[in-house]
PDB file of C-alpha atoms in Angstrom:
ATOM      1  CA  PHE A   1       0.000   0.000   0.000  1.00 46.00           C
ATOM      2  CA  ASP A   2       1.413   3.369  -1.044  1.00 53.00           C
ATOM      3  CA  SER A   3       0.077   5.942   1.436  1.00 53.00           C
ATOM      4  CA  ASP A   4       1.394   8.810  -0.717  1.00 55.00           C
ATOM      5  CA  ALA A   5      -0.824   7.666  -3.610  1.00 58.00           C
ATOM      6  CA  ALA A   6      -3.992   7.502  -1.496  1.00 61.00           C
ATOM      7  CA  GLN A   7      -6.569  10.123  -2.456  1.00 69.00           C
ATOM      8  CA  GLY A   8      -7.937  10.504   1.048  1.00 82.00           C
ATOM      9  CA  LYS A   9      -7.511   8.950   4.451  1.00 89.00           C
ATOM     10  CA  LEU A  10     -10.452   7.230   6.078  1.00 93.00           C
ATOM     11  CA  GLY A  11     -10.860   8.924   9.449  1.00 94.00           C
ATOM     12  CA  GLY A  12      -9.027  12.036   8.261  1.00 94.00           C
ATOM     13  CA  GLY A  13     -12.139  14.198   8.026  1.00 96.00           C
ATOM     14  CA  VAL A  14     -14.121  15.752   5.216  1.00 96.00           C
ATOM     15  CA  GLN A  15     -12.216  16.192   1.970  1.00 93.00           C
ATOM     16  CA  ILE A  16     -12.021  19.703   0.565  1.00 90.00           C
ATOM     17  CA  ARG A  17     -11.125  19.284  -3.099  1.00 86.00           C
ATOM     18  CA  LEU A  18      -9.279  22.256  -4.539  1.00 85.00           C
ATOM     19  CA  TYR A  19      -8.499  20.793  -7.957  1.00 74.00           C
ATOM     20  CA  ASP A  20      -9.129  17.868 -10.245  1.00 73.00           C
ATOM     21  CA  PRO A  21      -8.666  17.539 -14.023  1.00 66.00           C
ATOM     22  CA  THR A  22     -12.187  18.891 -14.595  1.00 67.00           C
ATOM     23  CA  MET A  23     -12.393  21.686 -12.010  1.00 78.00           C
ATOM     24  CA  ILE A  24     -10.383  24.417 -10.370  1.00 78.00           C
ATOM     25  CA  ALA A  25     -12.163  25.471  -7.190  1.00 83.00           C
ATOM     26  CA  ASN A  26     -12.864  29.158  -6.613  1.00 88.00           C
ATOM     27  CA  PRO A  27      -9.946  30.425  -4.451  1.00 88.00           C
ATOM     28  CA  ARG A  28     -12.113  32.709  -2.289  1.00 92.00           C
ATOM     29  CA  LEU A  29     -14.568  29.876  -1.698  1.00 92.00           C
ATOM     30  CA  CYS A  30     -11.645  27.590  -0.800  1.00 92.00           C
ATOM     31  CA  ASP A  31     -10.473  30.101   1.794  1.00 94.00           C
ATOM     32  CA  LEU A  32     -13.989  30.428   3.239  1.00 95.00           C
ATOM     33  CA  VAL A  33     -14.488  26.658   3.496  1.00 96.00           C
ATOM     34  CA  ILE A  34     -11.071  25.986   5.038  1.00 96.00           C
ATOM     35  CA  GLU A  35     -11.430  28.883   7.477  1.00 97.00           C
ATOM     36  CA  THR A  36     -14.885  27.599   8.482  1.00 97.00           C
ATOM     37  CA  ALA A  37     -13.500  24.114   9.104  1.00 97.00           C
ATOM     38  CA  LYS A  38     -10.602  25.444  11.172  1.00 97.00           C
ATOM     39  CA  ALA A  39     -12.737  27.895  13.166  1.00 98.00           C
ATOM     40  CA  ASN A  40     -15.126  25.107  14.120  1.00 98.00           C
ATOM     41  CA  GLN A  41     -12.396  22.497  14.674  1.00 98.00           C
ATOM     42  CA  ILE A  42     -13.874  20.247  11.990  1.00 98.00           C
ATOM     43  CA  PRO A  43     -11.481  17.515  10.864  1.00 97.00           C
ATOM     44  CA  HIS A  44     -10.659  18.034   7.206  1.00 96.00           C
ATOM     45  CA  GLN A  45      -8.132  17.122   4.562  1.00 95.00           C
ATOM     46  CA  ILE A  46      -7.177  18.981   1.434  1.00 89.00           C
ATOM     47  CA  ALA A  47      -7.556  17.017  -1.789  1.00 82.00           C
ATOM     48  CA  VAL A  48      -5.820  17.752  -5.067  1.00 77.00           C
ATOM     49  CA  ARG A  49      -6.745  14.991  -7.490  1.00 71.00           C
ATOM     50  CA  GLN A  50      -4.707  13.917 -10.491  1.00 69.00           C
ATOM     51  CA  SER A  51      -7.571  11.938 -11.978  1.00 60.00           C
ATOM     52  CA  GLY A  52     -11.342  11.807 -11.948  1.00 61.00           C
ATOM     53  CA  GLY A  53     -13.859  14.567 -11.658  1.00 61.00           C
ATOM     54  CA  THR A  54     -17.326  15.459 -10.445  1.00 62.00           C
ATOM     55  CA  ASP A  55     -20.314  17.448 -11.688  1.00 57.00           C
ATOM     56  CA  ALA A  56     -18.510  20.547 -10.406  1.00 61.00           C
ATOM     57  CA  GLY A  57     -16.409  20.300 -13.559  1.00 54.00           C
ATOM     58  CA  ALA A  58     -19.375  21.382 -15.672  1.00 55.00           C
ATOM     59  CA  ILE A  59     -21.020  23.575 -13.044  1.00 62.00           C
ATOM     60  CA  HIS A  60     -18.008  25.835 -12.491  1.00 63.00           C
ATOM     61  CA  GLN A  61     -17.980  26.670 -16.218  1.00 58.00           C
ATOM     62  CA  ALA A  62     -21.698  27.467 -16.526  1.00 62.00           C
ATOM     63  CA  GLY A  63     -22.563  30.964 -17.733  1.00 66.00           C
ATOM     64  CA  HIS A  64     -19.820  33.355 -16.689  1.00 70.00           C
ATOM     65  CA  GLY A  65     -18.627  30.841 -14.103  1.00 69.00           C
ATOM     66  CA  VAL A  66     -20.103  29.517 -10.878  1.00 74.00           C
ATOM     67  CA  PRO A  67     -17.960  29.521  -7.721  1.00 80.00           C
ATOM     68  CA  SER A  68     -17.570  25.832  -6.953  1.00 78.00           C
ATOM     69  CA  ILE A  69     -15.779  23.504  -4.591  1.00 85.00           C
ATOM     70  CA  VAL A  70     -16.150  19.794  -3.894  1.00 85.00           C
ATOM     71  CA  LEU A  71     -16.641  18.491  -0.378  1.00 92.00           C
ATOM     72  CA  GLY A  72     -16.405  14.744  -0.085  1.00 90.00           C
ATOM     73  CA  VAL A  73     -16.377  11.808   2.251  1.00 92.00           C
ATOM     74  CA  PRO A  74     -13.349   9.571   1.677  1.00 91.00           C
ATOM     75  CA  ALA A  75     -14.453   6.100   0.603  1.00 88.00           C
ATOM     76  CA  ARG A  76     -12.923   2.837  -0.467  1.00 89.00           C
ATOM     77  CA  TYR A  77     -14.349   0.725  -3.312  1.00 89.00           C
ATOM     78  CA  VAL A  78     -16.514   3.666  -4.404  1.00 80.00           C
ATOM     79  CA  HIS A  79     -17.187   2.230  -7.877  1.00 82.00           C
ATOM     80  CA  SER A  80     -18.358  -1.119  -6.561  1.00 88.00           C
ATOM     81  CA  HIS A  81     -21.748  -2.082  -5.161  1.00 88.00           C
ATOM     82  CA  VAL A  82     -20.428  -1.545  -1.623  1.00 90.00           C
ATOM     83  CA  SER A  83     -18.261   1.251  -0.292  1.00 90.00           C
ATOM     84  CA  ILE A  84     -16.571   1.688   3.027  1.00 94.00           C
ATOM     85  CA  ILE A  85     -16.502   5.049   4.818  1.00 94.00           C
ATOM     86  CA  ASN A  86     -15.644   6.194   8.297  1.00 96.00           C
ATOM     87  CA  ILE A  87     -18.823   7.584   9.887  1.00 97.00           C
ATOM     88  CA  ALA A  88     -16.765  10.337  11.559  1.00 97.00           C
ATOM     89  CA  ASP A  89     -15.820  11.646   8.083  1.00 97.00           C
ATOM     90  CA  TYR A  90     -19.496  11.744   7.126  1.00 97.00           C
ATOM     91  CA  ARG A  91     -20.302  13.647  10.310  1.00 98.00           C
ATOM     92  CA  ALA A  92     -17.440  16.079   9.651  1.00 97.00           C
ATOM     93  CA  ALA A  93     -18.834  16.764   6.159  1.00 97.00           C
ATOM     94  CA  LEU A  94     -22.302  17.350   7.576  1.00 98.00           C
ATOM     95  CA  GLU A  95     -20.986  19.622  10.326  1.00 98.00           C
ATOM     96  CA  LEU A  96     -18.959  21.660   7.839  1.00 98.00           C
ATOM     97  CA  LEU A  97     -21.997  22.159   5.618  1.00 96.00           C
ATOM     98  CA  LEU A  98     -24.158  23.166   8.576  1.00 97.00           C
ATOM     99  CA  HIS A  99     -21.606  25.842   9.528  1.00 98.00           C
ATOM    100  CA  LEU A 100     -20.887  26.923   5.961  1.00 96.00           C
ATOM    101  CA  ILE A 101     -24.396  27.371   4.540  1.00 95.00           C
ATOM    102  CA  PRO A 102     -25.441  30.178   6.925  1.00 95.00           C
ATOM    103  CA  ARG A 103     -22.278  32.092   5.941  1.00 94.00           C
ATOM    104  CA  LEU A 104     -23.254  32.103   2.252  1.00 93.00           C
ATOM    105  CA  ASP A 105     -25.434  35.205   2.309  1.00 92.00           C
ATOM    106  CA  GLN A 106     -25.813  37.332  -0.830  1.00 92.00           C
ATOM    107  CA  SER A 107     -22.928  39.687  -0.074  1.00 92.00           C
ATOM    108  CA  THR A 108     -20.551  36.778   0.614  1.00 93.00           C
ATOM    109  CA  VAL A 109     -21.567  35.007  -2.587  1.00 89.00           C
ATOM    110  CA  ASP A 110     -21.225  38.220  -4.590  1.00 88.00           C
ATOM    111  CA  ALA A 111     -17.719  38.722  -3.179  1.00 90.00           C
ATOM    112  CA  LEU A 112     -16.635  35.303  -4.440  1.00 86.00           C
ATOM    113  CA  VAL A 113     -16.694  36.502  -8.040  1.00 82.00           C
ATOM    114  CA  GLN A 114     -15.349  40.045  -7.706  1.00 76.00           C
TER     115      GLN A 114
END
């Protein structure tokens, strides 16, 4: 097992994906998400993927661009009929979203694209 090649550690917290071959996350949104995780002591790990992609790849290019970021729960065997996750990572993702969503008022969202 090559731990350096692993895309995310089970038990390491919610993944905050900054880049994959289909998407470059909005830098201001990245800062907001990471700061929110740190301020609320939410376990997280930064992900920079060399392969794969998500729907954010198309979404971030829509119109004049949509500020996007991918939050994920690390999983093993994700493309099989069963996956394995650490429930603490799921809870960290949920907690981060619950703290992040109230911060995304209109002025904050507008500032992401200025």
